[in-house]
Structures are given as C-alpha cells and as structure tokens.
PDB file of C-alpha atoms in Angstrom:
ATOM      1  CA  MET R  28      32.685 -59.194  13.429  1.00  0.00           C
ATOM      2  CA  GLU R  29      35.113 -59.363  10.212  1.00  0.00           C
ATOM      3  CA  ASP R  30      32.927 -62.279   8.913  1.00  0.00           C
ATOM      4  CA  LEU R  31      30.002 -60.172   8.981  1.00  0.00           C
ATOM      5  CA  VAL R  32      31.541 -57.021   7.593  1.00  0.00           C
ATOM      6  CA  ALA R  33      32.913 -58.934   4.940  1.00  0.00           C
ATOM      7  CA  MET R  34      29.574 -60.797   3.943  1.00  0.00           C
ATOM      8  CA  MET R  35      27.885 -57.252   3.738  1.00  0.00           C
ATOM      9  CA  HIS R  36      30.328 -56.059   1.527  1.00  0.00           C
ATOM     10  CA  GLU R  37      30.001 -58.956  -1.141  1.00  0.00           C
ATOM     11  CA  MET R  38      28.907 -58.266  -4.819  1.00  0.00           C
ATOM     12  CA  PRO R  39      29.501 -59.306  -8.384  1.00  0.00           C
ATOM     13  CA  GLY R  40      32.729 -58.118  -9.395  1.00  0.00           C
ATOM     14  CA  VAL R  41      34.355 -57.781  -6.262  1.00  0.00           C
ATOM     15  CA  VAL R  42      36.938 -60.080  -4.020  1.00  0.00           C
ATOM     16  CA  VAL R  43      36.516 -59.846  -0.630  1.00  0.00           C
ATOM     17  CA  GLU R  44      38.796 -61.634   2.086  1.00  0.00           C
ATOM     18  CA  THR R  45      39.114 -61.490   5.749  1.00  0.00           C
ATOM     19  CA  ARG R  46      42.405 -61.185   7.804  1.00  0.00           C
ATOM     20  CA  LYS R  47      44.331 -60.864   4.973  1.00  0.00           C
ATOM     21  CA  LYS R  48      48.327 -60.504   5.392  1.00  0.00           C
ATOM     22  CA  LEU R  49      49.543 -58.124   3.001  1.00  0.00           C
ATOM     23  CA  PRO R  50      53.550 -57.496   2.555  1.00  0.00           C
ATOM     24  CA  VAL R  51      55.054 -54.269   4.256  1.00  0.00           C
ATOM     25  CA  LEU R  52      56.378 -51.995   1.569  1.00  0.00           C
ATOM     26  CA  ASN R  53      60.411 -52.015   1.531  1.00  0.00           C
ATOM     27  CA  SER R  54      60.492 -54.474   4.163  1.00  0.00           C
ATOM     28  CA  LYS R  55      63.687 -56.457   4.225  1.00  0.00           C
ATOM     29  CA  THR R  56      62.150 -59.303   6.437  1.00  0.00           C
ATOM     30  CA  GLY R  57      59.422 -60.177   4.570  1.00  0.00           C
ATOM     31  CA  ARG R  58      57.279 -58.640   7.181  1.00  0.00           C
ATOM     32  CA  ARG R  59      53.290 -58.715   6.699  1.00  0.00           C
ATOM     33  CA  ARG R  60      50.478 -56.689   8.392  1.00  0.00           C
ATOM     34  CA  GLU R  61      47.255 -58.009   8.532  1.00  0.00           C
ATOM     35  CA  ILE R  62      43.907 -56.003   7.202  1.00  0.00           C
ATOM     36  CA  ASP R  63      40.764 -57.344   8.719  1.00  0.00           C
ATOM     37  CA  VAL R  64      38.652 -56.868   5.486  1.00  0.00           C
ATOM     38  CA  LEU R  65      40.424 -56.460   2.386  1.00  0.00           C
ATOM     39  CA  ILE R  66      37.972 -55.482  -0.898  1.00  0.00           C
ATOM     40  CA  THR R  67      39.890 -55.911  -4.464  1.00  0.00           C
ATOM     41  CA  SER R  68      37.754 -54.672  -7.719  1.00  0.00           C
ATOM     42  CA  SER R  69      38.604 -53.035 -10.803  1.00  0.00           C
ATOM     43  CA  VAL R  70      37.736 -49.733 -12.221  1.00  0.00           C
ATOM     44  CA  ALA R  71      38.490 -48.956 -15.891  1.00  0.00           C
ATOM     45  CA  GLY R  72      41.023 -51.773 -16.121  1.00  0.00           C
ATOM     46  CA  TYR R  73      42.981 -50.443 -12.581  1.00  0.00           C
ATOM     47  CA  PRO R  74      42.896 -52.353  -9.955  1.00  0.00           C
ATOM     48  CA  VAL R  75      41.550 -50.595  -6.578  1.00  0.00           C
ATOM     49  CA  ARG R  76      42.106 -52.238  -2.830  1.00  0.00           C
ATOM     50  CA  LEU R  77      39.849 -51.037  -0.052  1.00  0.00           C
ATOM     51  CA  GLY R  78      40.890 -51.677   3.867  1.00  0.00           C
ATOM     52  CA  LEU R  79      38.522 -52.118   6.573  1.00  0.00           C
ATOM     53  CA  GLY R  80      39.735 -52.183  10.017  1.00  0.00           C
ATOM     54  CA  CYS R  81      37.218 -53.927  12.204  1.00  0.00           C
ATOM     55  CA  LYS R  82      37.673 -53.067  16.164  1.00  0.00           C
ATOM     56  CA  ASN R  83      34.827 -54.941  18.533  1.00  0.00           C
ATOM     57  CA  GLU R  84      35.986 -53.128  21.760  1.00  0.00           C
ATOM     58  CA  ALA R  85      34.140 -52.641  24.684  1.00  0.00           C
ATOM     59  CA  LYS R  86      34.827 -48.902  24.520  1.00  0.00           C
ATOM     60  CA  ALA R  87      34.740 -46.265  21.845  1.00  0.00           C
ATOM     61  CA  LEU R  88      37.667 -46.054  19.819  1.00  0.00           C
ATOM     62  CA  ASP R  89      40.461 -43.390  20.641  1.00  0.00           C
ATOM     63  CA  THR R  90      42.753 -41.537  18.882  1.00  0.00           C
ATOM     64  CA  ALA R  91      45.410 -44.444  19.070  1.00  0.00           C
ATOM     65  CA  ALA R  92      42.914 -46.663  17.390  1.00  0.00           C
ATOM     66  CA  VAL R  93      42.545 -44.556  14.273  1.00  0.00           C
ATOM     67  CA  ASP R  94      46.419 -43.792  14.146  1.00  0.00           C
ATOM     68  CA  GLY R  95      47.282 -47.533  14.807  1.00  0.00           C
ATOM     69  CA  PHE R  96      44.766 -48.384  11.400  1.00  0.00           C
ATOM     70  CA  ILE R  97      46.407 -45.215   9.530  1.00  0.00           C
ATOM     71  CA  ARG R  98      49.809 -47.167  10.084  1.00  0.00           C
ATOM     72  CA  ILE R  99      48.952 -50.197   8.595  1.00  0.00           C
ATOM     73  CA  LEU R 100      47.348 -48.950   5.708  1.00  0.00           C
ATOM     74  CA  GLU R 101      50.632 -46.846   4.901  1.00  0.00           C
ATOM     75  CA  GLU R 102      52.737 -49.942   5.468  1.00  0.00           C
ATOM     76  CA  VAL R 103      51.121 -52.242   2.961  1.00  0.00           C
ATOM     77  CA  GLY R 104      50.619 -49.369   0.282  1.00  0.00           C
ATOM     78  CA  ILE R 105      46.888 -49.069   0.398  1.00  0.00           C
ATOM     79  CA  PRO R 106      45.984 -44.957   0.282  1.00  0.00           C
ATOM     80  CA  VAL R 107      44.922 -43.743   3.990  1.00  0.00           C
ATOM     81  CA  GLN R 108      41.678 -42.340   1.806  1.00  0.00           C
ATOM     82  CA  GLN R 109      40.507 -45.824   1.107  1.00  0.00           C
ATOM     83  CA  GLY R 110      40.487 -47.065   4.273  1.00  0.00           C
ATOM     84  CA  ILE R 111      37.360 -47.758   6.517  1.00  0.00           C
ATOM     85  CA  LEU R 112      37.165 -47.960  10.093  1.00  0.00           C
ATOM     86  CA  VAL R 113      34.538 -50.047  11.835  1.00  0.00           C
ATOM     87  CA  SER R 114      33.660 -50.070  15.348  1.00  0.00           C
ATOM     88  CA  ALA R 115      31.039 -51.723  17.500  1.00  0.00           C
ATOM     89  CA  ASN R 116      30.924 -49.105  19.908  1.00  0.00           C
ATOM     90  CA  GLY R 117      31.727 -45.773  18.299  1.00  0.00           C
ATOM     91  CA  TYR R 118      34.287 -43.252  18.209  1.00  0.00           C
ATOM     92  CA  THR R 119      35.559 -40.379  20.891  1.00  0.00           C
ATOM     93  CA  ALA R 120      35.084 -36.771  19.431  1.00  0.00           C
ATOM     94  CA  ASP R 121      38.947 -36.969  18.855  1.00  0.00           C
ATOM     95  CA  ALA R 122      39.297 -39.954  17.040  1.00  0.00           C
ATOM     96  CA  GLN R 123      36.345 -39.016  14.851  1.00  0.00           C
ATOM     97  CA  ASP R 124      38.275 -35.795  13.980  1.00  0.00           C
ATOM     98  CA  ALA R 125      41.512 -37.470  13.271  1.00  0.00           C
ATOM     99  CA  ALA R 126      39.678 -39.995  10.822  1.00  0.00           C
ATOM    100  CA  LYS R 127      38.189 -36.974   9.185  1.00  0.00           C
ATOM    101  CA  SER R 128      41.196 -34.836   8.560  1.00  0.00           C
ATOM    102  CA  ARG R 129      42.874 -37.865   7.050  1.00  0.00           C
ATOM    103  CA  GLY R 130      40.039 -39.159   4.617  1.00  0.00           C
ATOM    104  CA  ILE R 131      38.944 -42.187   6.595  1.00  0.00           C
ATOM    105  CA  LYS R 132      35.388 -43.344   6.620  1.00  0.00           C
ATOM    106  CA  THR R 133      34.128 -44.396  10.161  1.00  0.00           C
ATOM    107  CA  LEU R 134      31.386 -46.840  10.627  1.00  0.00           C
ATOM    108  CA  VAL R 135      29.772 -48.032  13.593  1.00  0.00           C
ATOM    109  CA  PHE R 136      28.524 -51.912  13.331  1.00  0.00           C
ATOM    110  CA  GLU R 137      25.034 -53.024  14.854  1.00  0.00           C
ATOM    111  CA  GLY R 138      23.692 -55.882  15.522  1.00  0.00           C
ATOM    112  CA  LEU R 139      25.678 -57.613  17.972  1.00  0.00           C
ATOM    113  CA  SER R 140      24.324 -59.240  21.172  1.00  0.00           C
ATOM    114  CA  ALA R 141      25.044 -57.543  24.697  1.00  0.00           C
ATOM    115  CA  ASP R 142      28.401 -59.448  25.056  1.00  0.00           C
ATOM    116  CA  ARG R 143      29.704 -58.869  21.320  1.00  0.00           C
ATOM    117  CA  LEU R 144      30.383 -62.461  20.902  1.00  0.00           C
ATOM    118  CA  LYS R 145      27.617 -63.139  18.505  1.00  0.00           C
ATOM    119  CA  GLN R 146      25.068 -61.771  16.263  1.00  0.00           C
ATOM    120  CA  GLU R 147      21.690 -60.717  18.401  1.00  0.00           C
ATOM    121  CA  ILE R 148      18.672 -63.038  17.563  1.00  0.00           C
ATOM    122  CA  SER R 149      15.111 -61.647  17.928  1.00  0.00           C
ATOM    123  CA  ALA R 150      11.598 -63.334  17.294  1.00  0.00           C
ATOM    124  CA  ALA R 151      10.107 -63.040  14.116  1.00  0.00           C
ATOM    125  CA  MET R 152       6.788 -63.807  12.252  1.00  0.00           C
ATOM    126  CA  GLN R 153       5.619 -64.503   8.908  1.00  0.00           C
ATOM    127  CA  SER R 154       2.074 -64.199   8.161  1.00  0.00           C
ATOM    128  CA  MET R 155       0.180 -65.005   5.078  1.00  0.00           C
ATOM    129  CA  VAL R 156      -3.452 -63.444   4.778  1.00  0.00           C
ATOM    130  CA  PHE R 157      -5.775 -64.557   2.268  1.00  0.00           C
ATOM    131  CA  LEU R 158      -8.060 -61.741   1.347  1.00  0.00           C
ATOM    132  CA  LEU R 159     -11.509 -62.842   0.022  1.00  0.00           C
ATOM    133  CA  ILE R 160     -14.782 -60.970  -0.636  1.00  0.00           C
ATOM    134  CA  THR R 161     -17.071 -62.263   1.575  1.00  0.00           C
ATOM    135  CA  GLN R 162     -20.198 -60.134   1.394  1.00  0.00           C
ATOM    136  CA  THR R 163     -21.355 -58.543  -1.582  1.00  0.00           C
ATOM    137  CA  ALA R 164     -24.950 -56.073  -1.724  1.00  0.00           C
ATOM    138  CA  ILE R 165     -26.111 -54.940  -5.273  1.00  0.00           C
ATOM    139  CA  THR R 166     -28.632 -52.091  -6.081  1.00  0.00           C
ATOM    140  CA  VAL R 167     -29.787 -51.625  -9.502  1.00  0.00           C
ATOM    141  CA  LEU R 168     -30.995 -47.589  -9.684  1.00  0.00           C
ATOM    142  CA  PRO R 169     -32.263 -45.420 -12.396  1.00  0.00           C
ATOM    143  CA  TYR R 170     -29.227 -43.615 -14.196  1.00  0.00           C
ATOM    144  CA  VAL R 171     -29.363 -39.928 -13.245  1.00  0.00           C
ATOM    145  CA  GLU R 172     -26.549 -38.045 -15.168  1.00  0.00           C
ATOM    146  CA  GLY R 173     -23.639 -36.901 -12.831  1.00  0.00           C
ATOM    147  CA  ARG R 174     -24.838 -38.861  -9.985  1.00  0.00           C
ATOM    148  CA  PHE R 175     -21.895 -40.848  -8.861  1.00  0.00           C
ATOM    149  CA  ASP R 176     -19.884 -40.251 -11.738  1.00  0.00           C
ATOM    150  CA  ASP R 177     -16.035 -40.979 -10.992  1.00  0.00           C
ATOM    151  CA  ASN R 178     -16.278 -40.248  -7.446  1.00  0.00           C
ATOM    152  CA  PRO R 179     -12.937 -40.984  -6.031  1.00  0.00           C
ATOM    153  CA  GLN R 180     -14.769 -42.752  -3.120  1.00  0.00           C
ATOM    154  CA  PHE R 181     -15.885 -45.577  -4.863  1.00  0.00           C
ATOM    155  CA  VAL R 182     -14.326 -48.077  -7.136  1.00  0.00           C
ATOM    156  CA  ASN R 183     -15.637 -46.691 -10.531  1.00  0.00           C
ATOM    157  CA  ALA R 184     -16.315 -48.741 -13.958  1.00  0.00           C
ATOM    158  CA  THR R 185     -18.370 -49.613 -16.749  1.00  0.00           C
ATOM    159  CA  LEU R 186     -20.156 -52.408 -18.630  1.00  0.00           C
ATOM    160  CA  ASP R 187     -20.602 -52.182 -22.212  1.00  0.00           C
ATOM    161  CA  LEU R 188     -24.357 -53.195 -21.783  1.00  0.00           C
ATOM    162  CA  LEU R 189     -27.176 -51.635 -23.221  1.00  0.00           C
ATOM    163  CA  ASP R 190     -29.818 -53.653 -21.050  1.00  0.00           C
ATOM    164  CA  GLU R 191     -29.520 -54.291 -17.392  1.00  0.00           C
ATOM    165  CA  PRO R 192     -27.303 -56.502 -16.296  1.00  0.00           C
ATOM    166  CA  SER R 193     -28.202 -60.001 -14.472  1.00  0.00           C
ATOM    167  CA  GLY R 194     -27.112 -61.332 -11.268  1.00  0.00           C
ATOM    168  CA  PRO R 195     -24.440 -63.472 -12.795  1.00  0.00           C
ATOM    169  CA  GLN R 196     -23.159 -60.573 -15.080  1.00  0.00           C
ATOM    170  CA  LEU R 197     -22.975 -58.512 -12.068  1.00  0.00           C
ATOM    171  CA  LEU R 198     -21.039 -60.807 -10.087  1.00  0.00           C
ATOM    172  CA  SER R 199     -18.825 -61.907 -12.776  1.00  0.00           C
ATOM    173  CA  CYS R 200     -17.637 -58.215 -13.157  1.00  0.00           C
ATOM    174  CA  ILE R 201     -16.939 -57.911  -9.526  1.00  0.00           C
ATOM    175  CA  VAL R 202     -14.509 -60.768  -9.978  1.00  0.00           C
ATOM    176  CA  TRP R 203     -12.872 -59.480 -12.716  1.00  0.00           C
ATOM    177  CA  LEU R 204     -12.500 -56.131 -10.918  1.00  0.00           C
ATOM    178  CA  TRP R 205     -11.256 -58.009  -7.633  1.00  0.00           C
ATOM    179  CA  MET R 206      -8.945 -59.742  -9.630  1.00  0.00           C
ATOM    180  CA  ASN R 207      -7.601 -56.766 -11.626  1.00  0.00           C
ATOM    181  CA  GLY R 208      -6.696 -54.905  -8.700  1.00  0.00           C
ATOM    182  CA  ALA R 209      -9.374 -52.265  -8.934  1.00  0.00           C
ATOM    183  CA  ILE R 210     -11.049 -53.126  -5.439  1.00  0.00           C
ATOM    184  CA  PRO R 211      -7.832 -52.796  -3.571  1.00  0.00           C
ATOM    185  CA  LEU R 212      -6.254 -55.393  -0.877  1.00  0.00           C
ATOM    186  CA  ILE R 213      -7.841 -53.429   2.144  1.00  0.00           C
ATOM    187  CA  ILE R 214      -9.555 -55.339   4.633  1.00  0.00           C
ATOM    188  CA  GLY R 215     -13.034 -53.754   4.900  1.00  0.00           C
ATOM    189  CA  GLN R 216     -15.995 -52.049   2.874  1.00  0.00           C
ATOM    190  CA  HIS R 217     -15.633 -51.153  -0.623  1.00  0.00           C
ATOM    191  CA  ILE R 218     -18.216 -49.397  -2.673  1.00  0.00           C
ATOM    192  CA  ILE R 219     -18.818 -49.664  -6.655  1.00  0.00           C
ATOM    193  CA  SER R 220     -20.390 -47.719  -9.014  1.00  0.00           C
ATOM    194  CA  LEU R 221     -21.009 -49.584 -12.405  1.00  0.00           C
ATOM    195  CA  LYS R 222     -22.492 -47.889 -14.951  1.00  0.00           C
ATOM    196  CA  SER R 223     -23.172 -48.442 -18.766  1.00  0.00           C
ATOM    197  CA  ALA R 224     -20.634 -47.419 -21.385  1.00  0.00           C
ATOM    198  CA  GLN R 225     -23.755 -46.883 -23.934  1.00  0.00           C
ATOM    199  CA  GLU R 226     -25.363 -43.552 -23.505  1.00  0.00           C
ATOM    200  CA  GLU R 227     -28.828 -44.753 -24.087  1.00  0.00           C
ATOM    201  CA  ALA R 228     -28.219 -47.372 -21.058  1.00  0.00           C
ATOM    202  CA  THR R 229     -31.206 -46.195 -17.933  1.00  0.00           C
ATOM    203  CA  TRP R 230     -29.545 -48.363 -15.521  1.00  0.00           C
ATOM    204  CA  HIS R 231     -27.048 -47.755 -12.838  1.00  0.00           C
ATOM    205  CA  VAL R 232     -25.609 -50.384  -9.981  1.00  0.00           C
ATOM    206  CA  MET R 233     -24.117 -49.611  -6.637  1.00  0.00           C
ATOM    207  CA  ALA R 234     -22.305 -52.678  -5.035  1.00  0.00           C
ATOM    208  CA  THR R 235     -21.094 -52.560  -1.887  1.00  0.00           C
ATOM    209  CA  THR R 236     -18.115 -55.420  -1.169  1.00  0.00           C
ATOM    210  CA  THR R 237     -16.677 -56.485   2.176  1.00  0.00           C
ATOM    211  CA  VAL R 238     -13.242 -57.785   2.049  1.00  0.00           C
ATOM    212  CA  THR R 239     -12.386 -60.440   4.874  1.00  0.00           C
ATOM    213  CA  GLY R 240      -8.590 -61.636   5.669  1.00  0.00           C
ATOM    214  CA  LEU R 241      -7.631 -64.874   6.796  1.00  0.00           C
ATOM    215  CA  ILE R 242      -4.459 -65.038   8.350  1.00  0.00           C
ATOM    216  CA  ALA R 243      -1.881 -67.597   9.054  1.00  0.00           C
ATOM    217  CA  SER R 244       1.410 -66.721  11.113  1.00  0.00           C
ATOM    218  CA  VAL R 245       4.365 -69.216  11.375  1.00  0.00           C
ATOM    219  CA  PRO R 246       6.972 -68.101  14.024  1.00  0.00           C
ATOM    220  CA  GLY R 247      10.842 -67.778  13.233  1.00  0.00           C
ATOM    221  CA  THR R 248      13.973 -65.768  14.366  1.00  0.00           C
ATOM    222  CA  PHE R 249      15.911 -62.952  12.841  1.00  0.00           C
ATOM    223  CA  SER R 250      19.293 -61.230  13.105  1.00  0.00           C
ATOM    224  CA  GLN R 251      20.408 -57.929  11.168  1.00  0.00           C
ATOM    225  CA  SER R 252      23.588 -56.330  10.713  1.00  0.00           C
ATOM    226  CA  VAL R 253      23.999 -52.656  10.045  1.00  0.00           C
ATOM    227  CA  LEU R 254      26.807 -50.100   9.362  1.00  0.00           C
ATOM    228  CA  ARG R 255      26.033 -46.925  10.165  1.00  0.00           C
ATOM    229  CA  ASN R 256      27.933 -43.627   9.111  1.00  0.00           C
ATOM    230  CA  ALA R 257      29.306 -42.603  12.567  1.00  0.00           C
ATOM    231  CA  GLY R 258      29.368 -38.850  11.334  1.00  0.00           C
ATOM    232  CA  ALA R 259      26.157 -38.448   9.522  1.00  0.00           C
ATOM    233  CA  GLY R 260      24.248 -41.028  11.034  1.00  0.00           C
ATOM    234  CA  GLN R 261      22.751 -42.748   8.191  1.00  0.00           C
ATOM    235  CA  VAL R 262      22.712 -46.330   7.209  1.00  0.00           C
ATOM    236  CA  GLU R 263      25.707 -47.465   4.781  1.00  0.00           C
ATOM    237  CA  ARG R 264      24.679 -50.906   4.482  1.00  0.00           C
ATOM    238  CA  LEU R 265      22.044 -53.218   5.841  1.00  0.00           C
ATOM    239  CA  HIS R 266      21.920 -56.989   5.856  1.00  0.00           C
ATOM    240  CA  ILE R 267      18.723 -58.859   7.493  1.00  0.00           C
ATOM    241  CA  SER R 268      18.715 -62.830   8.145  1.00  0.00           C
ATOM    242  CA  ALA R 269      15.634 -64.576   8.847  1.00  0.00           C
ATOM    243  CA  LYS R 270      14.772 -68.258   9.535  1.00  0.00           C
ATOM    244  CA  PHE R 271      10.999 -69.608  10.028  1.00  0.00           C
ATOM    245  CA  GLU R 272       9.664 -72.889  11.448  1.00  0.00           C
ATOM    246  CA  GLU R 273       8.700 -75.368   8.700  1.00  0.00           C
ATOM    247  CA  ILE R 274       5.296 -75.511   7.901  1.00  0.00           C
ATOM    248  CA  LYS R 275       3.819 -79.175   8.669  1.00  0.00           C
ATOM    249  CA  GLY R 276       0.325 -79.970   8.064  1.00  0.00           C
ATOM    250  CA  PRO R 277      -2.767 -77.746   7.312  1.00  0.00           C
ATOM    251  CA  LEU R 278      -2.502 -74.163   8.415  1.00  0.00           C
ATOM    252  CA  THR R 279      -4.999 -72.601  10.924  1.00  0.00           C
ATOM    253  CA  LEU R 280      -6.756 -69.659   9.543  1.00  0.00           C
ATOM    254  CA  GLN R 281      -7.745 -66.910  11.390  1.00  0.00           C
ATOM    255  CA  PRO R 282     -10.458 -64.348  10.563  1.00  0.00           C
ATOM    256  CA  VAL R 283      -9.655 -60.994  10.386  1.00  0.00           C
ATOM    257  CA  THR R 284     -12.169 -58.129   9.912  1.00  0.00           C
ATOM    258  CA  SER R 285     -10.294 -54.723   9.918  1.00  0.00           C
ATOM    259  CA  GLU R 286      -6.981 -53.655   9.201  1.00  0.00           C
ATOM    260  CA  GLU R 287      -6.601 -52.686  12.605  1.00  0.00           C
ATOM    261  CA  ALA R 288      -7.104 -56.487  13.699  1.00  0.00           C
ATOM    262  CA  LEU R 289      -4.463 -57.617  11.026  1.00  0.00           C
ATOM    263  CA  SER R 290      -1.906 -55.093  12.400  1.00  0.00           C
ATOM    264  CA  THR R 291      -2.444 -56.284  15.894  1.00  0.00           C
ATOM    265  CA  ILE R 292      -2.111 -59.711  14.829  1.00  0.00           C
ATOM    266  CA  ALA R 293       0.437 -59.787  12.110  1.00  0.00           C
ATOM    267  CA  HIS R 294       3.037 -57.253  14.198  1.00  0.00           C
ATOM    268  CA  LYS R 295       3.244 -58.730  17.282  1.00  0.00           C
ATOM    269  CA  GLU R 296       7.212 -59.335  16.847  1.00  0.00           C
ATOM    270  CA  PRO R 297       9.987 -56.890  15.906  1.00  0.00           C
ATOM    271  CA  MET R 298      10.028 -58.176  12.468  1.00  0.00           C
ATOM    272  CA  SER R 299       7.089 -59.089  10.588  1.00  0.00           C
ATOM    273  CA  LEU R 300       6.851 -60.599   7.109  1.00  0.00           C
ATOM    274  CA  VAL R 301       3.033 -59.902   5.793  1.00  0.00           C
ATOM    275  CA  THR R 302       1.955 -61.284   2.194  1.00  0.00           C
ATOM    276  CA  ARG R 303      -1.279 -60.681   0.857  1.00  0.00           C
ATOM    277  CA  VAL R 304      -2.721 -63.242  -1.274  1.00  0.00           C
ATOM    278  CA  ARG R 305      -6.099 -62.235  -3.317  1.00  0.00           C
ATOM    279  CA  VAL R 306      -8.517 -65.302  -3.212  1.00  0.00           C
ATOM    280  CA  PRO R 307      -9.613 -65.835  -7.038  1.00  0.00           C
ATOM    281  CA  ARG R 308     -13.528 -66.021  -6.260  1.00  0.00           C
ATOM    282  CA  LEU R 309     -16.209 -64.276  -4.586  1.00  0.00           C
ATOM    283  CA  VAL R 310     -18.179 -66.157  -1.612  1.00  0.00           C
ATOM    284  CA  THR R 311     -22.064 -65.958  -2.471  1.00  0.00           C
ATOM    285  CA  ASP R 312     -24.653 -67.845  -0.168  1.00  0.00           C
ATOM    286  CA  PHE R 313     -24.603 -70.844  -2.669  1.00  0.00           C
ATOM    287  CA  GLY R 314     -21.016 -70.963  -2.941  1.00  0.00           C
ATOM    288  CA  TYR R 315     -17.672 -69.457  -4.609  1.00  0.00           C
ATOM    289  CA  TRP R 316     -18.145 -67.335  -7.851  1.00  0.00           C
ATOM    290  CA  PRO R 317     -17.630 -68.307 -10.645  1.00  0.00           C
ATOM    291  CA  PRO R 318     -19.130 -72.034  -9.389  1.00  0.00           C
ATOM    292  CA  SER R 319     -17.348 -74.956 -10.691  1.00  0.00           C
ATOM    293  CA  GLU R 320     -19.376 -77.783 -12.492  1.00  0.00           C
ATOM    294  CA  ALA R 321     -19.404 -79.778  -8.818  1.00  0.00           C
ATOM    295  CA  ALA R 322     -21.038 -76.994  -7.179  1.00  0.00           C
ATOM    296  CA  MET R 323     -23.420 -76.475  -9.572  1.00  0.00           C
ATOM    297  CA  GLN R 324     -24.292 -80.035  -9.674  1.00  0.00           C
ATOM    298  CA  LYS R 325     -24.640 -80.186  -5.528  1.00  0.00           C
ATOM    299  CA  ALA R 326     -26.651 -76.985  -6.083  1.00  0.00           C
ATOM    300  CA  LYS R 327     -28.772 -78.445  -8.481  1.00  0.00           C
ATOM    301  CA  ALA R 328     -29.506 -81.618  -6.585  1.00  0.00           C
ATOM    302  CA  LEU R 329     -30.655 -79.386  -3.457  1.00  0.00           C
ATOM    303  CA  PHE R 330     -32.853 -77.529  -5.486  1.00  0.00           C
ATOM    304  CA  ASP R 331     -34.319 -80.645  -7.200  1.00  0.00           C
ATOM    305  CA  ALA R 332     -35.026 -82.199  -3.092  1.00  0.00           C
ATOM    306  CA  GLY R 333     -36.721 -78.946  -2.505  1.00  0.00           C
ATOM    307  CA  LYS R 334     -34.041 -77.824  -0.137  1.00  0.00           C
ATOM    308  CA  PRO R 335     -31.823 -74.236  -0.195  1.00  0.00           C
ATOM    309  CA  ALA R 336     -28.325 -74.538  -1.253  1.00  0.00           C
ATOM    310  CA  THR R 337     -26.258 -72.972   1.363  1.00  0.00           C
ATOM    311  CA  PHE R 338     -22.285 -72.143   1.204  1.00  0.00           C
ATOM    312  CA  GLU R 339     -21.799 -74.915   3.716  1.00  0.00           C
ATOM    313  CA  ASP R 340     -23.433 -77.583   1.820  1.00  0.00           C
ATOM    314  CA  ILE R 341     -21.948 -76.732  -1.432  1.00  0.00           C
ATOM    315  CA  GLU R 342     -18.027 -75.798  -0.602  1.00  0.00           C
ATOM    316  CA  THR R 343     -16.100 -77.460   1.939  1.00  0.00           C
ATOM    317  CA  SER R 344     -13.897 -75.540   4.931  1.00  0.00           C
ATOM    318  CA  ASN R 345     -10.653 -75.941   2.487  1.00  0.00           C
ATOM    319  CA  LEU R 346      -9.530 -72.642   1.484  1.00  0.00           C
ATOM    320  CA  ALA R 347      -7.711 -74.262  -1.312  1.00  0.00           C
ATOM    321  CA  ASP R 348     -11.076 -74.947  -2.998  1.00  0.00           C
ATOM    322  CA  ALA R 349     -11.285 -71.292  -4.372  1.00  0.00           C
ATOM    323  CA  TRP R 350      -8.632 -72.070  -6.784  1.00  0.00           C
ATOM    324  CA  ARG R 351      -9.643 -75.330  -7.758  1.00  0.00           C
ATOM    325  CA  PHE R 352     -12.177 -74.097 -10.676  1.00  0.00           C
ATOM    326  CA  GLY R 353     -12.438 -77.064 -12.995  1.00  0.00           C
ATOM    327  CA  LYS R 354     -15.195 -76.386 -15.158  1.00  0.00           C
ATOM    328  CA  ARG R 355     -17.239 -73.597 -14.503  1.00  0.00           C
ATOM    329  CA  ARG R 356     -20.514 -71.973 -15.814  1.00  0.00           C
ATOM    330  CA  ILE R 357     -21.128 -68.327 -15.802  1.00  0.00           C
TER     331      ILE R 357
END
C-alpha cells in the first residue's frame, strides 16, 4: 500500500520516497525510525517534509495506532501537523478524535482486493463510436417571415444566396454544419432550418437529418486507488489505471440507432471509455457526399449503362473510405 500511496503523490517538484529511514533526533546510538511515505518539497526556498503512515490492517485503526504514528513523527522531527495517516479500514471514533486534536489528517485507502494483498481488478471496456449522417430529407418552402426564426429546437443556419439553392449546395451546407459542430453528436433525428441571409430571398429550407452510430468495443481491465478523507468523506486523490486488449485486424462495427441503445452497449462494464468520432461525409443514395472522383466515375458508368447508382455499387463496406476524399467534385 505504501507504493500505491506514494505513486498517487508523485508530481513535478516533489520528492516521494517509500520506507524512508530517518535518524532519531538526539539519539546517541544513531537509531532510526521508518516513515512509510516521505514527501519532500520546497516552499519559498524552505524545505518542507510530510510524513505518511500507511496501515493495511484488518480492523479500523484505534488510538494506539494514532499515538504510535505521532511518536515516530516527533522522534524524527517532522511536525505532527504535517503527518497524514492512511488506513485501509478506517478509524474508530476515538482514533479519529485523537488524530483531529493533534492536527493529523486521516485518509482511507480504497482499491485493494478482499484479501488486501493487491489492487482490485475490474472489467473495463473501451468503445469507439463513429457517428455519421445516414439519412437526409430536404424540403424547400416559400419564405414566411417569422415562421421558424431561431427556434431552439432546430439547427438554425443561413446561406448567402438570393436564388433557391441547388441540391448539391444544400448537401454541402449540411456537411459544413456537421463538421463544424452545429449538428450535435447525438444519435437520432435533427431538424435544420436554413434561410437566406438576403432579405429579398423567397425561399426557406427545412431538412431532417438522421445521425447513426457504428460502434466497436475492446475489452480490458482497470484498477483504481482512492484516498478519501475519513472525516469529511470527500475524495482527496484518485488514480485509475486501465489496460485494453491489442486491436488486431479490422474492427467489427455494430449499428446503433439511439442513445439508449448506445448506453446499453457501451456501459456493460463498471468502467467504460466512450469516444465519439464524426465521420466527415454524409451518406446518400448514390455514395458519400461530397463525392470523390472515383465515385463520380463509377456513377457515370452506371448511368451511361442505363443502371441506377446505389450506395453499395459506388462505395465499399470499409468505413475508412469516408476519410479518403482524394479529388472530389461539389
């Protein structure tokens, strides 16, 4: 436990030592006492030492443990008020009072296994959620002043166009709103209200986009060390260490169509790390938008042959293709 407590106090400008033997003041025999964790630093050029006593006992510490710790501090010359006592199983009420009366901080260490011989290891999961707009429905309406102005339920935006925008212009606008964070990273439907920045314009666009998630998860384990103030109950220090399995080969992506489904999948374990990633293009019936040069050539070949162009005909099942723009036309 000394090593774990010491690790939790390591930081720049501080020297942390475990099981440090210090000379007893005025000892004629060179006697030494051991400090479980010694923290040495400097304040305004003056050395400051903190002594921590770590007790991994099966029962709550009593007044004898507090008195013994005070005696060690006094013998090596560390002010009692700069002593910190750490217990794996708390303190009796009398011990808590005794420590408080002498200015000693009392902490409880949490994170050991049931036998108190090692850290408790729990299951963890790391998930990557790729979010992309999979459906977009666009409706162009006559402009009516005040109809949808700045409604907080919508994603509100403007285009500096007088004439009614074309389909490609609207799709490109939605991509811009998506990649600039106007459309939130929340699975489900989002409504966009798009109007002209020019007062003479007579059009207004309402668009509904559907954000879908594709999730890949990797199992792992984690351990945590907590130092909690025995009197106040709040956490003083926290250290979490996680380890996940190495990813080998392609990831298997699972579709997620709601935030509730995402929570169910991603939070199966006590500790879950979830990262959300915006896929930088829209999914349309004829491929990603903006289209790449290769996609345009495939679509043209299908049209020339009198065949419909579908997403499956133009794009592959590899989501990484959404980042491979290459040359594209808008």
